[in-house]
mmCIF file of C-alpha atoms and ligand atoms in Angstrom:
data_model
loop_
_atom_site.group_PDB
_atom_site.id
_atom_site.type_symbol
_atom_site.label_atom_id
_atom_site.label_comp_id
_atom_site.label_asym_id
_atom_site.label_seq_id
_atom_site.Cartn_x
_atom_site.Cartn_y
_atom_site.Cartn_z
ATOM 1 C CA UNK A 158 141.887 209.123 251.136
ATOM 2 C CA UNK A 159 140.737 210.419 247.643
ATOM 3 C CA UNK A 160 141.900 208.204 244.734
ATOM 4 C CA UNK A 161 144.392 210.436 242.542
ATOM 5 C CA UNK A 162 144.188 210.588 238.708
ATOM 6 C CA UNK A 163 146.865 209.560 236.704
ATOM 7 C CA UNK A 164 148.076 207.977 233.777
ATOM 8 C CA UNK A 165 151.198 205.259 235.089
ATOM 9 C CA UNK A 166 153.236 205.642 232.594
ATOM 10 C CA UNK A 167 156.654 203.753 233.904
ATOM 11 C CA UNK A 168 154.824 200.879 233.109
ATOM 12 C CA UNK A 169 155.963 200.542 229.402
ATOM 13 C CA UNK A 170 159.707 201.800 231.506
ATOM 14 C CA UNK A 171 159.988 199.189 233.780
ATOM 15 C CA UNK A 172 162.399 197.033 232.324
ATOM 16 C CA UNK A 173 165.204 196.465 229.722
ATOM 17 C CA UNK A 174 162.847 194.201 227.919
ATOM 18 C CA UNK A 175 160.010 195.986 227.861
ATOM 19 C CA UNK A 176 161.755 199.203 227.118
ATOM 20 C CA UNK A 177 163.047 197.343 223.910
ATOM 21 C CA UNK A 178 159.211 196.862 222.903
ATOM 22 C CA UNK A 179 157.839 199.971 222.534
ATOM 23 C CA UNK A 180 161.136 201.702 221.523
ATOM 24 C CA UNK A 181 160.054 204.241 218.354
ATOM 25 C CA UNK A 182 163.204 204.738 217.112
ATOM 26 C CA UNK A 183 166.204 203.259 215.872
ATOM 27 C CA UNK A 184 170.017 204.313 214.486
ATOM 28 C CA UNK A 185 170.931 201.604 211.743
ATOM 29 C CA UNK A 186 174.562 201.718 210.424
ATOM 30 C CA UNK A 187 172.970 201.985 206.567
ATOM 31 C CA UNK A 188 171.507 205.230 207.849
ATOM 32 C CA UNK A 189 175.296 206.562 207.717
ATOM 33 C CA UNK A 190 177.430 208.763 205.255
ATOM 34 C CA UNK A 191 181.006 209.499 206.164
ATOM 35 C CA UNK A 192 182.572 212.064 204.387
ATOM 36 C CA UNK A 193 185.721 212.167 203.232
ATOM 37 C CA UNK A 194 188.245 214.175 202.108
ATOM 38 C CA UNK A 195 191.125 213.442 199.210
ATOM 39 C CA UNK A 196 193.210 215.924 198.867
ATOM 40 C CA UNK A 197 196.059 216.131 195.679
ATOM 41 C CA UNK A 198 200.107 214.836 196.869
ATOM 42 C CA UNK A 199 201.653 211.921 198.195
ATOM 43 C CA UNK A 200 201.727 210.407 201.262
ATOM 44 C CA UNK A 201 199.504 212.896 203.240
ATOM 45 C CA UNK A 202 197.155 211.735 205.963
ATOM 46 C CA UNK A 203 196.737 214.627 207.746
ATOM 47 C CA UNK A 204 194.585 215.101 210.714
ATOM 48 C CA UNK A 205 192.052 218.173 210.859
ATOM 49 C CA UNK A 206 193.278 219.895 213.780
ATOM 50 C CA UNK A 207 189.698 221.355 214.314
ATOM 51 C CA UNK A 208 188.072 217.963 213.583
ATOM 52 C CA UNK A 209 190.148 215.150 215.810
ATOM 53 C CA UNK A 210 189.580 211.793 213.913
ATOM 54 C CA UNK A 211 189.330 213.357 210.689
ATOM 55 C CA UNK A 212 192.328 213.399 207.843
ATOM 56 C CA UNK A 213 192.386 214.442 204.627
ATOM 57 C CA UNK A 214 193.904 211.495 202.821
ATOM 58 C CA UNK A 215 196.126 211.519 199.530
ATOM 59 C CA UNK A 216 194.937 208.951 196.892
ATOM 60 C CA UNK A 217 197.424 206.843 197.968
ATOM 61 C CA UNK A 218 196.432 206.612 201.672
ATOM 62 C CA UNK A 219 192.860 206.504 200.108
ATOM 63 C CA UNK A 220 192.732 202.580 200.013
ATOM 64 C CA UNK A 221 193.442 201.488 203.345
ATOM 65 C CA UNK A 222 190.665 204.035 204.998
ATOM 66 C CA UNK A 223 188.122 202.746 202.195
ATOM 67 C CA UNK A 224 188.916 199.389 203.686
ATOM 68 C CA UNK A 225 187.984 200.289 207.156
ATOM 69 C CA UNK A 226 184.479 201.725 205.591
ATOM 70 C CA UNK A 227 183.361 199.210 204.145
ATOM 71 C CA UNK A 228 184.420 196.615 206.924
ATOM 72 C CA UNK A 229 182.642 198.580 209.502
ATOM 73 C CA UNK A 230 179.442 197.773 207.230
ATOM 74 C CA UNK A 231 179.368 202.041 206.300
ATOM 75 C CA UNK A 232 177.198 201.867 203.166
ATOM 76 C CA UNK A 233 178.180 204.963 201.908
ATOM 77 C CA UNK A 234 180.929 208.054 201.592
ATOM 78 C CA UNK A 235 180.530 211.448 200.370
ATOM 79 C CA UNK A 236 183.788 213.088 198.682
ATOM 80 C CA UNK A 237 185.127 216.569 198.806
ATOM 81 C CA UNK A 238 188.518 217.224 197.019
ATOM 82 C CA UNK A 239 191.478 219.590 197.466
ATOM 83 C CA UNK A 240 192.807 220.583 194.423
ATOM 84 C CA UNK A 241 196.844 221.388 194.051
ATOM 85 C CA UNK A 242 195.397 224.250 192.322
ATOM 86 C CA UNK A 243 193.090 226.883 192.151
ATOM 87 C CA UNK A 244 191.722 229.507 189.583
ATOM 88 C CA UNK A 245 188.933 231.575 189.117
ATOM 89 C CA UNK A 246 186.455 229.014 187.834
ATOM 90 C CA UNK A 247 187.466 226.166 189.942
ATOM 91 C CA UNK A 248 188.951 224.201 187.107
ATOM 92 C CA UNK A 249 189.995 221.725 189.228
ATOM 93 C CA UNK A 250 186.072 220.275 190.140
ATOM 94 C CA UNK A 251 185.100 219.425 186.925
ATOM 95 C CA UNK A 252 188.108 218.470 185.636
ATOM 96 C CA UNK A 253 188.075 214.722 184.226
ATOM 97 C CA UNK A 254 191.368 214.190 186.421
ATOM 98 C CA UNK A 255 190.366 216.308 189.596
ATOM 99 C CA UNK A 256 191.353 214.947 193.107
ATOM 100 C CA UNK A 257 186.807 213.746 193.280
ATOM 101 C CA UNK A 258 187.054 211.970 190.096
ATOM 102 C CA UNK A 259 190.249 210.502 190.716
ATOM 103 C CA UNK A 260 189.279 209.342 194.499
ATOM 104 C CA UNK A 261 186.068 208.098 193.602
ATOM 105 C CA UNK A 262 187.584 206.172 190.239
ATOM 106 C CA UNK A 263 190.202 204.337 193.001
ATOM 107 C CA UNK A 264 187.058 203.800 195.273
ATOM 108 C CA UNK A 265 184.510 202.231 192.769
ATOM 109 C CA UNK A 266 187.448 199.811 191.754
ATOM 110 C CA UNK A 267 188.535 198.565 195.315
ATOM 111 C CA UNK A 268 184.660 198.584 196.192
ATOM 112 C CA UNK A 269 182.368 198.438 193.222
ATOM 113 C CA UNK A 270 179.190 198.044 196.032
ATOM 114 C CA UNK A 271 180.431 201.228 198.374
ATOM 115 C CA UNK A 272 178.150 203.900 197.158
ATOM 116 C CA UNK A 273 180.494 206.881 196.426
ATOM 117 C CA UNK A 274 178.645 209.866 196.421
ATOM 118 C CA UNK A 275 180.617 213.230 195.102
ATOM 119 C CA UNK A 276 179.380 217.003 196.642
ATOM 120 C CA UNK A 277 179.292 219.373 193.909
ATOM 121 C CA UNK A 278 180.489 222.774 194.480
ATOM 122 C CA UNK A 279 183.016 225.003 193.320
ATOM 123 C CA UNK A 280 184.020 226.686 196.814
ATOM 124 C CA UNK A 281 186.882 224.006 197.683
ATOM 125 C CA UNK A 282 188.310 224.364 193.989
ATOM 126 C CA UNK A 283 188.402 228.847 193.566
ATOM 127 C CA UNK A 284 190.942 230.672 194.167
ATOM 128 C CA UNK A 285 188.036 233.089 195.492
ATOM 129 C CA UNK A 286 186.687 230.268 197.840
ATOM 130 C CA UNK A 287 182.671 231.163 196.823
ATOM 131 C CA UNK A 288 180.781 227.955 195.669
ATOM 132 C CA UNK A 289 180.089 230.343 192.286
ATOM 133 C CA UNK A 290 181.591 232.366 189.669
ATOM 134 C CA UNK A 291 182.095 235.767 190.916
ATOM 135 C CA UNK A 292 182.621 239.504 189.325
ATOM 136 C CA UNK A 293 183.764 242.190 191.513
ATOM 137 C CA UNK A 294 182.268 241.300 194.651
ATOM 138 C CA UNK A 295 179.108 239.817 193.204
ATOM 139 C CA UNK A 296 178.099 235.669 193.284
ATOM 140 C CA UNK A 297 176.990 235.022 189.995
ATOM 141 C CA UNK A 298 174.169 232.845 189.791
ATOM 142 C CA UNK A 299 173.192 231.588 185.814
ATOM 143 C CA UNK A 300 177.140 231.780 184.840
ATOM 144 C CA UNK A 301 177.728 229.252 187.569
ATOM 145 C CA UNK A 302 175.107 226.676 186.546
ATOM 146 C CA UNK A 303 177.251 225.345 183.679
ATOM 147 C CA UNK A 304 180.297 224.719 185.686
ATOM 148 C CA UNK A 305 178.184 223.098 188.392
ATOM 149 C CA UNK A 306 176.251 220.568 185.303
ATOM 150 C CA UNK A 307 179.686 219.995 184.022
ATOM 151 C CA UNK A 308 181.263 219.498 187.240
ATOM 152 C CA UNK A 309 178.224 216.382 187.922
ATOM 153 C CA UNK A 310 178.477 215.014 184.641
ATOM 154 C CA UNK A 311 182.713 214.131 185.380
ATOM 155 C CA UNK A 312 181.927 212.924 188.675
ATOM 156 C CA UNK A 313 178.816 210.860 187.160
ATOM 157 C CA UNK A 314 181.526 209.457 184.427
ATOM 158 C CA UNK A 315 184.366 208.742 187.006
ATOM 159 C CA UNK A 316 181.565 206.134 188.541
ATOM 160 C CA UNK A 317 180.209 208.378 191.026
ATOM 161 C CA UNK A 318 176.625 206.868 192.317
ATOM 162 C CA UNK A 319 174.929 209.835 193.678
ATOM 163 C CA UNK A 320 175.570 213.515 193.204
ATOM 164 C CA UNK A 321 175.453 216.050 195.996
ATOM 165 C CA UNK A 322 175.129 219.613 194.859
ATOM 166 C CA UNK A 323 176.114 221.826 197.614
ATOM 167 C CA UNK A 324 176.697 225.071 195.757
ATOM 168 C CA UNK A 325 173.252 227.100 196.588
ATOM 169 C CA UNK A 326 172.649 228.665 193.254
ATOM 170 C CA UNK A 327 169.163 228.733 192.147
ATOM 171 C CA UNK A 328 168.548 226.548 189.661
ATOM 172 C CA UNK A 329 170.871 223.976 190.145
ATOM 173 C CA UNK A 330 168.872 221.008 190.216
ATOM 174 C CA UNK A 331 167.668 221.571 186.656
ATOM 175 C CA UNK A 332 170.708 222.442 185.377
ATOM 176 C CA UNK A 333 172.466 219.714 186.222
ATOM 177 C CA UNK A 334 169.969 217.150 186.196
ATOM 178 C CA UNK A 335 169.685 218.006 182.128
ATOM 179 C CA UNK A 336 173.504 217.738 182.172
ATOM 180 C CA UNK A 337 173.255 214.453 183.515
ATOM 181 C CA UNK A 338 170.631 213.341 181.555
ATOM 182 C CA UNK A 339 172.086 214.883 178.026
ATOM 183 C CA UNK A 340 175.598 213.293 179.320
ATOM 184 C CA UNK A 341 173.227 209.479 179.158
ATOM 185 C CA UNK A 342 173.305 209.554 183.311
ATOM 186 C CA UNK A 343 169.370 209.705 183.663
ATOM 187 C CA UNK A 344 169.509 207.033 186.669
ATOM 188 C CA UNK A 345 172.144 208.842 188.511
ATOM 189 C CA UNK A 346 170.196 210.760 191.416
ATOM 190 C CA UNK A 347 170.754 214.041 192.725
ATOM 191 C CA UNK A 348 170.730 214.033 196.851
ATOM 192 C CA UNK A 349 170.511 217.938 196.381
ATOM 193 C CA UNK A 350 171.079 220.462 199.690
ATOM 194 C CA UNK A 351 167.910 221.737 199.523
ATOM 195 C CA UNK A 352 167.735 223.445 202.782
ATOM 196 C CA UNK A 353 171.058 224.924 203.230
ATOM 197 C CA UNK A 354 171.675 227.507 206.012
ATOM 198 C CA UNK A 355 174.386 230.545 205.945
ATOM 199 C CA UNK A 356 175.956 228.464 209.234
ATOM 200 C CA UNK A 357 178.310 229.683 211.522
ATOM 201 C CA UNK A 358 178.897 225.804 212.227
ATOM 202 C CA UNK A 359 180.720 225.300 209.294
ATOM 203 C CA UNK A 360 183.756 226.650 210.629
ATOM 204 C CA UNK A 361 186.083 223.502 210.848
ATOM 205 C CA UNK A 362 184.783 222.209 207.727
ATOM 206 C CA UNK A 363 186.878 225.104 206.179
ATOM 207 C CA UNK A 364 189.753 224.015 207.291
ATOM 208 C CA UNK A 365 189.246 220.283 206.694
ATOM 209 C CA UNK A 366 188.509 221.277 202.755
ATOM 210 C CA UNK A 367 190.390 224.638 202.495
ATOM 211 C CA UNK A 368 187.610 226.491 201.370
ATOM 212 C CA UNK A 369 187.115 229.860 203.619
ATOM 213 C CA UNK A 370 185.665 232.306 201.179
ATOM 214 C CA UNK A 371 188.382 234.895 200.751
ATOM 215 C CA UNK A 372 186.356 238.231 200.771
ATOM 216 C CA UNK A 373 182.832 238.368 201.983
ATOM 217 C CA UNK A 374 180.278 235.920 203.083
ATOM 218 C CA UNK A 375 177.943 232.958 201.879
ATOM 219 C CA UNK A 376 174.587 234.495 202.807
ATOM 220 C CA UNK A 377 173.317 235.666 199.738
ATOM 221 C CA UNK A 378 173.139 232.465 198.358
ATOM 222 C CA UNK A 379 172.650 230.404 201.518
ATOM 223 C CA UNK A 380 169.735 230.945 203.890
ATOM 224 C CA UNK A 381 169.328 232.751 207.093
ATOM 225 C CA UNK A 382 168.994 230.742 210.250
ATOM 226 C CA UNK A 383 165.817 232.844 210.926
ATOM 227 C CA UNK A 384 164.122 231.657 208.414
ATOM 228 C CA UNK A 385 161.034 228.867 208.389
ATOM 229 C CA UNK A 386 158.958 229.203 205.313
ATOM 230 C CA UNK A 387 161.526 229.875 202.432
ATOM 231 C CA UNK A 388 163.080 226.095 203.751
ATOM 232 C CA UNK A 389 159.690 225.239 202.125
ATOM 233 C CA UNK A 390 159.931 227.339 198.943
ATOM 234 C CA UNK A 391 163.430 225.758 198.723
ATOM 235 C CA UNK A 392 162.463 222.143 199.161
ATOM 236 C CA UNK A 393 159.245 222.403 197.203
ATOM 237 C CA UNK A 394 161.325 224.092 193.958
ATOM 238 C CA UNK A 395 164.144 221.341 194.408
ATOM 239 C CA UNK A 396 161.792 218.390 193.750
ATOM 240 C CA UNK A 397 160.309 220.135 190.699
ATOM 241 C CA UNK A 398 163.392 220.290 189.602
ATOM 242 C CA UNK A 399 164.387 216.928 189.956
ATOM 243 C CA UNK A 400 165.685 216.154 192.914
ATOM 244 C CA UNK A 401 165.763 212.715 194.251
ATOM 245 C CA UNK A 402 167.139 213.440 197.962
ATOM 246 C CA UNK A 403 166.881 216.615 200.540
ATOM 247 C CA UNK A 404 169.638 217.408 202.563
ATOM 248 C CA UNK A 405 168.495 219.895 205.513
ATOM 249 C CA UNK A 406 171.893 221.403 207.081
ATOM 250 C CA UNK A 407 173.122 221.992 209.809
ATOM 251 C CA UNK A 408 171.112 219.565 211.779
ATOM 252 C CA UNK A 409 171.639 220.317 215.539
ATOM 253 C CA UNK A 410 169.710 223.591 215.394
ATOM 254 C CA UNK A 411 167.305 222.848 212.740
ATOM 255 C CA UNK A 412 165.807 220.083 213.678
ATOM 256 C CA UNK A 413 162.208 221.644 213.760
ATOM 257 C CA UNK A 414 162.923 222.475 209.822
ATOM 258 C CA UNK A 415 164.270 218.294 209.747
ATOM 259 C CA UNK A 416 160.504 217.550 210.793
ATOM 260 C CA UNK A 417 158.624 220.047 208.743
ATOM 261 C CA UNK A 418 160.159 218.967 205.269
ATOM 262 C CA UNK A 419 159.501 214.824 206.541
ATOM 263 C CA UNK A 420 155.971 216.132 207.431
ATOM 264 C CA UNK A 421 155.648 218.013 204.278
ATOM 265 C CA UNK A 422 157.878 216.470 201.484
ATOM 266 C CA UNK A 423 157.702 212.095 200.639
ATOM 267 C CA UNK A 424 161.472 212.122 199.211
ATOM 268 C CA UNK A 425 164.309 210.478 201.730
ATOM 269 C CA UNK A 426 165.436 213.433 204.067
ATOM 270 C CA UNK A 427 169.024 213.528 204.486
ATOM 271 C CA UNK A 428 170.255 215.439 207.705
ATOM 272 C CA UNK A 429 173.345 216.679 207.962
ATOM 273 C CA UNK A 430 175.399 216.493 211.155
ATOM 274 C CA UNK A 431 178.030 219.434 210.183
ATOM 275 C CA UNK A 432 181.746 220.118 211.329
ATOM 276 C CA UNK A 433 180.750 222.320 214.034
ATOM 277 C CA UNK A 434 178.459 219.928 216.119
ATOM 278 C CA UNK A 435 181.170 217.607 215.279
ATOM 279 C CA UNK A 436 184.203 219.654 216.864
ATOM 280 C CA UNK A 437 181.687 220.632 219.598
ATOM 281 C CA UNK A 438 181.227 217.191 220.743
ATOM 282 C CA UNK A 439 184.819 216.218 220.338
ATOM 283 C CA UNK A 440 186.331 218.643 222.324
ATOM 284 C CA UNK A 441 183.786 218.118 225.287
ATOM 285 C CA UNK A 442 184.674 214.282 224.960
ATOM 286 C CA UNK A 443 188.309 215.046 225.191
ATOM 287 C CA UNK A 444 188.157 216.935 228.112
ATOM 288 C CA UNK A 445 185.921 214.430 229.651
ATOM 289 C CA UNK A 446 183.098 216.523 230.365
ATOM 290 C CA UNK A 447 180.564 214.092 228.291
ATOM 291 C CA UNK A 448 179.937 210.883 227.570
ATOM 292 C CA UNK A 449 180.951 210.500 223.752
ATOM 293 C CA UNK A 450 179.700 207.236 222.872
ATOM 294 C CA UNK A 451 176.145 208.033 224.901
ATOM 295 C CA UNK A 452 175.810 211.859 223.251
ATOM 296 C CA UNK A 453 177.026 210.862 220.017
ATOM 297 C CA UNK A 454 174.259 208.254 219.781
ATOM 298 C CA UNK A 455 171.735 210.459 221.414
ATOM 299 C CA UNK A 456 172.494 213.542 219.267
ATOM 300 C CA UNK A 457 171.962 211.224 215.920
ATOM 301 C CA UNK A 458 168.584 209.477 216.865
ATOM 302 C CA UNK A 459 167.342 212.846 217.765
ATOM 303 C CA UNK A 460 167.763 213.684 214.140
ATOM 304 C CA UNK A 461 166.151 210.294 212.931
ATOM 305 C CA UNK A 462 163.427 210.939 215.291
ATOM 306 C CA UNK A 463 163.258 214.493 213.946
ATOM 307 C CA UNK A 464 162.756 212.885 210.685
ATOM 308 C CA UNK A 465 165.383 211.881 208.961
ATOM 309 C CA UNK A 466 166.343 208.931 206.898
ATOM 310 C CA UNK A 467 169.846 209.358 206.480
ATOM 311 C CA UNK A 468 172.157 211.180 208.116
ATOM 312 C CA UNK A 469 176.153 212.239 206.586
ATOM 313 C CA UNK A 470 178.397 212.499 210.121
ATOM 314 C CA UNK A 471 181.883 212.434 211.071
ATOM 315 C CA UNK A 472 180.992 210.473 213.468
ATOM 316 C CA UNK A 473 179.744 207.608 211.312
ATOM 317 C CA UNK A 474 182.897 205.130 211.841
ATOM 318 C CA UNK A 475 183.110 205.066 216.086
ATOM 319 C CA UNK A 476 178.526 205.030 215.633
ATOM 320 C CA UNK A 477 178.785 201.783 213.324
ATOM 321 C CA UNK A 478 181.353 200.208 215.572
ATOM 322 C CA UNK A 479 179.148 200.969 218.608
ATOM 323 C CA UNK A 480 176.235 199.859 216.707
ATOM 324 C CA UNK A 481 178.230 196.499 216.550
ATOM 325 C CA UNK A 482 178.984 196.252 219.967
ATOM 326 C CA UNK A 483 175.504 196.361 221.311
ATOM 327 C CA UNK A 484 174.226 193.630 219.341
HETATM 328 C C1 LIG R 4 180.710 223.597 200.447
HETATM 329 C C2 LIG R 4 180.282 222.838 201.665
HETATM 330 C C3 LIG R 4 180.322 223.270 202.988
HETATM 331 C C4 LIG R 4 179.925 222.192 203.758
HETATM 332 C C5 LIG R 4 179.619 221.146 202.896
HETATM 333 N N1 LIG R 4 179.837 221.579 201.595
HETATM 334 C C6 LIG R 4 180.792 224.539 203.548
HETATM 335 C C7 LIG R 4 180.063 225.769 203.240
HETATM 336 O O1 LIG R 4 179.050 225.792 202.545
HETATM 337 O O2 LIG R 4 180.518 226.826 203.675
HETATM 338 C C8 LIG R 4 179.864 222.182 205.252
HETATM 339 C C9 LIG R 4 180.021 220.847 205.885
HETATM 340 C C10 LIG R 4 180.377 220.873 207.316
HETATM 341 O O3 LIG R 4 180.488 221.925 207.981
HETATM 342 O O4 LIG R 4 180.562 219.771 207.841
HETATM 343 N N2 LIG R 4 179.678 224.146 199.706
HETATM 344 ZN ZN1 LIG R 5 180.582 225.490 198.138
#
């Protein structure tokens, strides 16, 4: 007989116990962000019909869902508002009474330790739906960058802890991390989206924060899926400006791009797990076709071991409370 060659690796498999010692990597529940949206009126807690488990609360629903957060040992939320009202500037976002600054004002009260952090755009507060001033048909780019510093600086005074600009206009670190600083918010961070794709996967997210663009499309200010290097070029010019976080979004299918700003970049990488894989995992679960509890967990430490430190998911509530069950 001739003696075969081979590595055995199922020794480091062969049980629980030793699985649990060389296990790489790990899904904590303060590597969570749960978004959440506040949206302007009473008594609405209304479910996103493309998103099942996620609402858009009114300020006075607000409370009770903050409570369930922060019991479920969530560290941290990130805010997007619906305005009652819309114009061509998006008033409404850096308004010192907007839905954001409201919500996170209520939040920082009931919670002073929950870290509220507030996405800056204009796309959820236009009439036009783009995430910058427009004329004609055209995204303006410098025009917007004042709206977008003021719109941080009210969300920095309402108590918010982090800022999250999600608006894609170059430039928009600096700008508003001079507004901040002028406004006497120097230690307020910026968790910037750095590396944000033109996504198809965004679709529910439109619903759940009414902001569809209402002619046109996002893609010449966010980036095309094909694209490698310039998620470099748009990391690299973030952090000279000033960022202190990079968000890489979607996650699902850009995972490679997760790994090469962790191997490339030292700031915390932030991946975001977007409406679309959301829905798509949902609507598998409810039909019974998956596992939800096993892909859900599966699907996020792929993007830790991918690289990331943090993730922001809709899933984050059911993942801390299965977190707590397998202790
Ligand atoms: C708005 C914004 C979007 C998302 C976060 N902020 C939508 C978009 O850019 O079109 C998407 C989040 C998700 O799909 O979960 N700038
Ligand atoms: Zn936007």
């Amino acid at each position: 007989m001739t003696q075969l060659q081979f590595q055995r690796h199922r020794r480091l498999r062969s049980s629980a116990a030793m699985r649990a010692m060389v296990k790489e990597t790990y899904l904590h529940k303060e590597d969570l962000i749960y978004p959440i949206f506040v949206i302007e009126g009473e008594n609405i807690k209304k479910e996103v019909h493309s998103m099942p488990g996620v609402f858009q609360f009114s300020l006075d629903n607000l409370g009770a869902e903050i409570d369930e957060v922060v019991a479920l040992g969530i560290p941290a939320v990130i805010l997007f508002g619906l305005p009652a009202e819309k114009d061509a500037v998006g008033t409404g976002a850096f308004h010192d009474h907007g839905i954001v600054q409201e919500a996170t004002r209520l939040i920082k009260a009931q919670h002073p330790e929950l870290l509220v952090i507030a996405d800056t755009c204009l796309c959820e507060f236009t009439d036009h739906g783009h995430c910058g001033l427009i004329e004609g048909d055209q995204i303006l780019n410098d025009s917007s960058l004042d709206y977008l510093a003021r719109t941080a600086v009210s969300q920095a005074k309402a108590g918010a802890d982090i800022i999250a600009p999600s608006n894609m206009m170059d430039g928009f670190v600096t700008a508003i991390r001079a507004g901040l600083d002028e406004a006497g918010f120097e230690n307020v961070p910026i968790m910037s989206y750095a590396v944000k794709y033109a996504s198809s996967y965004y679709g529910p997210f439109r619903d759940a924060a009414d902001g569809a663009p209402q002619f046109g499309d996002r893609k010449s200010y966010q980036m095309d899926p094909s694209n490698r290097m310039e998620a470099f070029r748009e990391a690299e010019s973030d952090i000279v400006e000033g960022a202190d976080f990079l968000i890489v979004k979607p996650a699902l299918s850009y995972l490679d791009i997760i790994r090469d700003v962790k191997n490339n970049f030292t700031l915390p990488i932030v991946a975001y797990n977007v409406s679309g894989e959301y829905a798509m995992i949902k609507a598998a679960a409810i039909n019974s076709w998956i596992e939800e509890k096993k892909v859900v967990l599966e699907t996020l430490l792929g993007m830790k071991r991918a690289g990331s430190d943090l993730i922001i998911t809709y899933h984050a509530k059911d993942v801390a409370r299965w977190l707590e069950e397998k202790k």
